[in-house]
Amino acid sequence: MREKVFSCLEKWHMTEPGMRIVVGLSGGADSVALLLLLSEYREKGQIEVEALHVHHGIRGETADRDQAFCEAFCRERGIPLKIVKKDVPEMAVGLHMSLEEAGREARYEAFEEYQREHPGSRTALAHHQNDQAETMLFRLMRGTGLRGLRGMEPVRLPYIRPLLCVTKEEILEFLKEEGISWVEDESNQELSYTRNKIRHLLLTPMEQIWPGSVSRMARTAEQLRETEEYLLKETEKACALYAQIQTEEIRIRLAAFEELHPAMQKRMVLSLLEQLMGSGKDLEAVHAEQLVSLAHGKRGGRTSLPGGAYAELGYKDLLLRRKSRKKTPVEYQEEVRICLPENFSEQPRAEFVFGGETFLFSLEKAGKMKKIPNRCYTKWFDYDKIRHGLVIRTRRPGDCLANGEHAHKKLKDYLIDSKVPREKRDGLILLADGNQVVWIVGMRISEDYKVTEQTKTILKVQIKNREE
């Protein structure tokens, strides 16, 4: 076993000369064997080895016993040991986790603290082939793809796993041969924990029926890892070519996306979702299938995703979004009422600000204008047709737009027909007269308010500093 582990250290380039390696030491057989082997490897690998033990604040005297064992074990061998105390029950309540999940969170929090104190160091974890098989089965039952079935990686900096080349049985045999003792965590026998159920109710019978199945699963994980490395590079290429990535949204160009193989489509959306959310936690193969199905569905479709993210199908893009932490000025600003001064006809000019835009209002005599120019951010209206008083605001239920002679349409339907992406509709600035939309800024004006031959007074509305 010693040669296997040393070979694994070198094959995966887990250490470098002069590097500090800290071993997560629980006192159990796996971590004790790992610390012992790495301490033997110190001279050959030219590394420094330390240990870190996390006291979880649970299991009472048993936890104190584990800490005392680790202290004695390291003291006898001259290995520096750091003790970190965590209140796991409090973490479980605060983070809404099970004790099992909170314990894992506490350990990784302690490792991260150590990394900050010792930049450039690496943390050695004692996962072995049985743990790898458990992980594969756990992910398979939850629903995962090829990526999940590759299991744990030997190296995922700053973490290294030198024991992934050996089984639990080999570890126990090694310790017995060396005459090394360890402590048993009685919670490993409790079937209330999911991983314990997998270990005792699935893996143990599997190994009895097909001896060597754990090692074969570990080899399969390694083969899948190699395949995954290749596919990851291809996925990165596809994301770079066909997706536009921003902080809170990602747009996937549908025309190009639909040409990809379904397997690459699923990989691509999962990769992009992970970027959007900052983590792959809670993402499963079913979410990839959801998104691919959405991409081939009806325009305007929408689906919810983990972590407050969601996806919707636009006219040219598949849009992945997460809930914005801040609103734009347009989204939270109250409406602005256009109160024109009494002497407006004598001094026909007024300014109003909404959503970061400055609106200039002025009056002109109809006879002075021979032709109404076609401009995007300057519009002319029949002033006498305004009935309720103008306001600048965003859309509301019941808004209507006259989009043809004697033809009125709900604003919502008009925006859908005009293929305005859903995520942009609430941010549109409107000039409105009651529930009648006079102007969708940057788009069209209402037929009801257009200047005609009968118009006597023209209201000119211009957005300041906007290029036409």
XYZ file of N, CA and C in Angstrom, residues 336-454:
357
model
N -43.915 60.041 -12.886
C -43.721 61.495 -12.905
C -44.893 62.119 -13.652
N -45.646 62.971 -12.946
C -46.773 63.650 -13.588
C -46.263 64.879 -14.335
N -46.751 65.035 -15.532
C -46.331 66.169 -16.355
C -47.278 67.336 -16.082
N -46.845 68.202 -15.169
C -47.636 69.387 -14.827
C -47.041 70.584 -15.565
N -47.644 70.929 -16.671
C -47.137 72.035 -17.483
C -47.559 73.362 -16.862
N -46.677 74.359 -16.850
C -47.008 75.657 -16.244
C -48.175 76.339 -16.947
N -48.867 77.227 -16.188
C -50.032 77.914 -16.741
C -49.677 78.736 -17.976
N -48.488 79.318 -17.953
C -48.074 80.150 -19.093
C -47.281 79.352 -20.122
N -47.568 78.026 -20.157
C -46.793 77.150 -21.045
C -46.917 77.565 -22.505
N -48.089 78.073 -22.880
C -48.269 78.480 -24.278
C -47.443 79.714 -24.611
N -47.089 80.504 -23.564
C -46.282 81.704 -23.796
C -44.791 81.373 -23.718
N -44.430 80.514 -22.737
C -43.035 80.081 -22.609
C -43.022 78.551 -22.688
N -43.217 78.047 -23.884
C -43.483 76.606 -24.074
C -42.261 75.709 -23.944
N -41.778 75.531 -22.687
C -40.645 74.623 -22.488
C -40.631 74.165 -21.029
N -40.523 72.868 -20.799
C -40.457 72.328 -19.436
C -39.631 71.048 -19.453
N -38.987 70.756 -18.308
C -38.139 69.566 -18.200
C -38.635 68.666 -17.072
N -38.564 67.346 -17.306
C -38.917 66.356 -16.288
C -37.918 65.199 -16.399
N -37.560 64.607 -15.241
C -36.572 63.518 -15.222
C -37.237 62.228 -14.753
N -36.949 61.138 -15.461
C -37.459 59.817 -15.083
C -36.478 58.755 -15.568
N -36.127 57.829 -14.674
C -35.266 56.711 -15.058
C -33.932 57.133 -15.630
N -33.405 58.254 -15.136
C -32.113 58.730 -15.624
C -32.185 59.484 -16.939
N -33.382 59.644 -17.489
C -33.563 60.367 -18.750
C -34.230 61.719 -18.478
N -33.796 62.749 -19.204
C -34.404 64.076 -19.098
C -35.317 64.311 -20.295
N -36.589 64.576 -20.007
C -37.594 64.807 -21.052
C -37.831 66.310 -21.205
N -37.752 66.804 -22.430
C -38.017 68.211 -22.735
C -39.371 68.314 -23.420
N -40.255 69.118 -22.863
C -41.590 69.333 -23.435
C -41.681 70.754 -23.987
N -42.216 70.882 -25.171
C -42.414 72.216 -25.754
C -43.620 72.200 -26.683
N -44.204 73.397 -26.922
C -45.369 73.533 -27.794
C -44.997 74.243 -29.087
N -45.652 73.844 -30.156
C -45.444 74.484 -31.452
C -46.797 74.637 -32.142
N -46.921 75.687 -32.952
C -48.132 75.861 -33.756
C -48.104 74.880 -34.922
N -49.238 74.266 -35.186
C -49.305 73.240 -36.230
C -48.913 73.774 -37.594
N -49.265 75.014 -37.861
C -48.986 75.562 -39.187
C -47.518 75.690 -39.497
N -46.674 75.735 -38.483
C -45.237 75.918 -38.708
C -44.558 74.629 -39.179
N -45.205 73.477 -38.949
C -44.591 72.197 -39.315
C -45.235 71.645 -40.574
N -44.468 71.568 -41.622
C -44.988 71.052 -42.889
C -44.955 69.523 -42.913
N -43.938 68.946 -42.230
C -43.796 67.489 -42.210
C -43.243 67.052 -40.858
N -43.798 65.967 -40.325
C -43.323 65.439 -39.040
C -42.112 64.543 -39.290
N -40.944 64.913 -38.731
C -39.741 64.074 -38.925
C -39.904 62.700 -38.261
N -39.198 61.724 -38.776
C -39.209 60.372 -38.204
C -37.957 60.192 -37.354
N -38.092 60.453 -36.062
C -36.958 60.348 -35.152
C -37.288 59.380 -34.021
N -36.237 58.831 -33.442
C -36.427 57.795 -32.420
C -36.715 58.389 -31.043
N -35.995 59.447 -30.683
C -36.112 59.999 -29.333
C -36.703 61.407 -29.303
N -37.308 61.828 -30.395
C -38.092 63.066 -30.443
C -39.402 62.741 -31.143
N -40.517 63.069 -30.480
C -41.824 62.760 -31.055
C -42.740 63.980 -30.947
N -43.714 64.031 -31.874
C -44.673 65.135 -31.921
C -46.085 64.568 -31.771
N -46.900 65.234 -30.926
C -48.243 64.733 -30.627
C -49.276 65.853 -30.768
N -50.525 65.440 -30.965
C -51.640 66.391 -30.993
C -51.986 66.741 -29.546
N -51.625 67.929 -29.133
C -51.749 68.354 -27.736
C -53.196 68.321 -27.245
N -54.140 68.633 -28.105
C -55.541 68.741 -27.706
C -56.212 67.380 -27.509
N -55.535 66.296 -27.898
C -56.119 64.963 -27.731
C -55.826 64.355 -26.354
N -54.985 65.033 -25.583
C -54.655 64.529 -24.246
C -55.842 64.773 -23.326
N -56.359 63.700 -22.693
C -57.599 63.800 -21.937
C -57.393 63.803 -20.421
N -56.518 62.961 -19.924
C -56.399 62.786 -18.471
C -55.160 63.453 -17.874
N -54.254 63.863 -18.670
C -52.990 64.401 -18.173
C -51.877 63.385 -18.350
N -50.745 63.845 -18.816
C -49.636 62.934 -19.126
C -48.843 62.545 -17.886
N -48.345 61.297 -17.884
C -47.408 60.832 -16.862
C -46.300 60.047 -17.565
N -45.129 60.037 -16.951
C -44.035 59.178 -17.420
C -43.917 58.058 -16.396
N -43.957 56.824 -16.851
C -43.953 55.680 -15.938
C -43.562 54.418 -16.683
N -43.613 53.287 -15.966
C -43.427 51.979 -16.596
C -44.804 51.343 -16.780
N -44.850 50.174 -17.380
C -46.145 49.589 -17.743
C -46.934 49.107 -16.532
N -48.264 49.036 -16.735
C -49.181 48.578 -15.697
C -50.235 47.679 -16.329
N -50.873 46.832 -15.518
C -51.974 46.025 -16.060
C -53.065 46.929 -16.638
N -53.595 46.556 -17.779
C -54.668 47.326 -18.397
C -54.208 48.355 -19.402
N -52.896 48.540 -19.540
C -52.388 49.505 -20.521
C -52.774 49.082 -21.935
N -53.151 50.081 -22.755
C -53.530 49.819 -24.147
C -52.763 50.740 -25.081
N -52.672 50.315 -26.322
C -51.983 51.105 -27.341
C -52.792 51.053 -28.630
N -53.019 52.228 -29.219
C -53.668 52.272 -30.530
C -52.583 52.068 -31.577
N -52.596 50.902 -32.196
C -51.531 50.575 -33.148
C -52.023 50.577 -34.587
N -53.179 51.162 -34.796
C -53.728 51.286 -36.140
C -55.012 52.076 -36.058
N -55.522 52.527 -37.176
C -56.750 53.318 -37.163
C -57.896 52.474 -36.605
N -58.491 52.959 -35.499
C -59.604 52.288 -34.809
C -59.194 50.916 -34.252
N -57.901 50.653 -34.137
C -57.432 49.356 -33.610
C -56.653 49.575 -32.319
N -57.150 48.991 -31.240
C -56.474 49.087 -29.949
C -56.054 47.687 -29.502
N -54.918 47.626 -28.860
C -54.393 46.334 -28.417
C -53.828 46.501 -27.015
N -53.953 45.441 -26.214
C -53.308 45.473 -24.902
C -51.806 45.639 -25.103
N -51.199 46.461 -24.250
C -49.758 46.694 -24.385
C -48.989 45.382 -24.282
N -49.415 44.509 -23.365
C -48.742 43.218 -23.188
C -48.720 42.440 -24.501
N -49.869 42.392 -25.186
C -49.952 41.651 -26.449
C -49.103 42.305 -27.526
N -49.098 43.632 -27.523
C -48.294 44.346 -28.524
C -46.806 44.031 -28.344
N -46.340 44.022 -27.094
C -44.923 43.757 -26.830
C -44.555 42.321 -27.200
N -45.481 41.399 -26.953
C -45.239 40.000 -27.338
C -45.146 39.887 -28.855
N -46.105 40.513 -29.552
C -46.108 40.459 -31.018
C -44.882 41.140 -31.613
N -44.372 42.152 -30.893
C -43.194 42.889 -31.378
C -41.895 42.206 -30.981
N -42.035 41.040 -30.317
C -40.873 40.235 -29.915
C -39.926 40.990 -28.973
N -40.510 41.783 -28.067
C -39.709 42.445 -27.039
C -39.436 41.416 -25.945
N -38.166 41.117 -25.626
C -37.861 40.112 -24.602
C -38.571 40.420 -23.285
N -39.061 39.385 -22.631
C -39.828 39.568 -21.405
C -39.057 40.359 -20.360
N -37.752 40.084 -20.234
C -36.974 40.730 -19.185
C -36.816 42.229 -19.408
N -37.103 42.702 -20.636
C -36.964 44.131 -20.926
C -38.286 44.889 -20.814
N -39.394 44.181 -20.737
C -40.705 44.848 -20.802
C -40.970 45.740 -19.599
N -40.621 45.278 -18.405
C -40.888 46.088 -17.214
C -39.991 47.315 -17.136
N -38.912 47.327 -17.897
C -38.002 48.466 -17.868
C -38.291 49.516 -18.926
N -39.279 49.264 -19.780
C -39.618 50.242 -20.819
C -40.222 51.495 -20.192
N -39.819 52.656 -20.691
C -40.376 53.926 -20.217
C -41.536 54.310 -21.127
N -42.652 54.669 -20.500
C -43.853 55.019 -21.251
C -44.261 56.454 -20.962
N -44.792 57.122 -21.973
C -45.526 58.376 -21.800
C -46.991 57.983 -21.936
N -47.782 58.199 -20.890
C -49.150 57.682 -20.880
C -50.170 58.758 -20.545
N -51.384 58.533 -21.022
C -52.541 59.385 -20.751
C -53.604 58.460 -20.164
N -53.646 58.368 -18.821
C -54.476 57.353 -18.187
C -53.904 55.984 -18.493
N -54.765 55.061 -18.978
C -54.256 53.733 -19.340
C -53.907 53.633 -20.825
N -53.965 54.775 -21.511
C -53.607 54.813 -22.930
C -52.130 55.174 -23.078
N -51.388 54.313 -23.734
C -49.966 54.568 -23.958
C -49.827 55.533 -25.128
N -49.199 56.674 -24.860
C -48.990 57.690 -25.892
C -47.714 57.392 -26.671
N -46.672 56.949 -25.919
C -45.372 56.696 -26.558
C -44.631 55.630 -25.763
N -44.201 54.579 -26.436
C -43.241 53.638 -25.850
C -41.875 54.175 -26.242
N -41.178 54.754 -25.285
C -39.932 55.462 -25.594
C -38.945 54.537 -26.299
N -38.434 55.031 -27.412
C -37.497 54.249 -28.209
C -38.176 53.349 -29.204
N -39.540 53.290 -29.143
C -40.275 52.440 -30.079
C -41.316 53.270 -30.838
N -42.588 53.022 -30.616
C -43.605 53.676 -31.425
C -44.510 54.569 -30.586
N -45.310 55.422 -31.278
C -46.300 56.246 -30.612
C -47.688 55.717 -30.959
N -48.672 56.177 -30.195
C -50.058 55.759 -30.419
C -50.648 56.461 -31.635
N -51.446 55.733 -32.392
C -52.148 56.320 -33.542
C -53.130 57.400 -33.085
N -53.663 57.253 -31.856
C -54.670 58.197 -31.366
C -54.112 59.587 -31.107
N -52.801 59.706 -30.931
C -52.222 60.996 -30.552
C -51.348 61.589 -31.661
N -51.388 60.985 -32.826
C -50.573 61.474 -33.938
C -51.056 62.840 -34.420
N -50.122 63.605 -34.939
C -50.450 64.896 -35.556
C -51.144 64.633 -36.892
N -52.292 65.312 -37.101
C -53.039 65.181 -38.356
C -53.265 66.570 -38.956
N -53.989 66.607 -40.055
C -54.295 67.895 -40.689
C -55.194 68.752 -39.805
N -55.931 68.114 -38.890
C -56.825 68.860 -38.014
C -56.133 69.370 -36.747
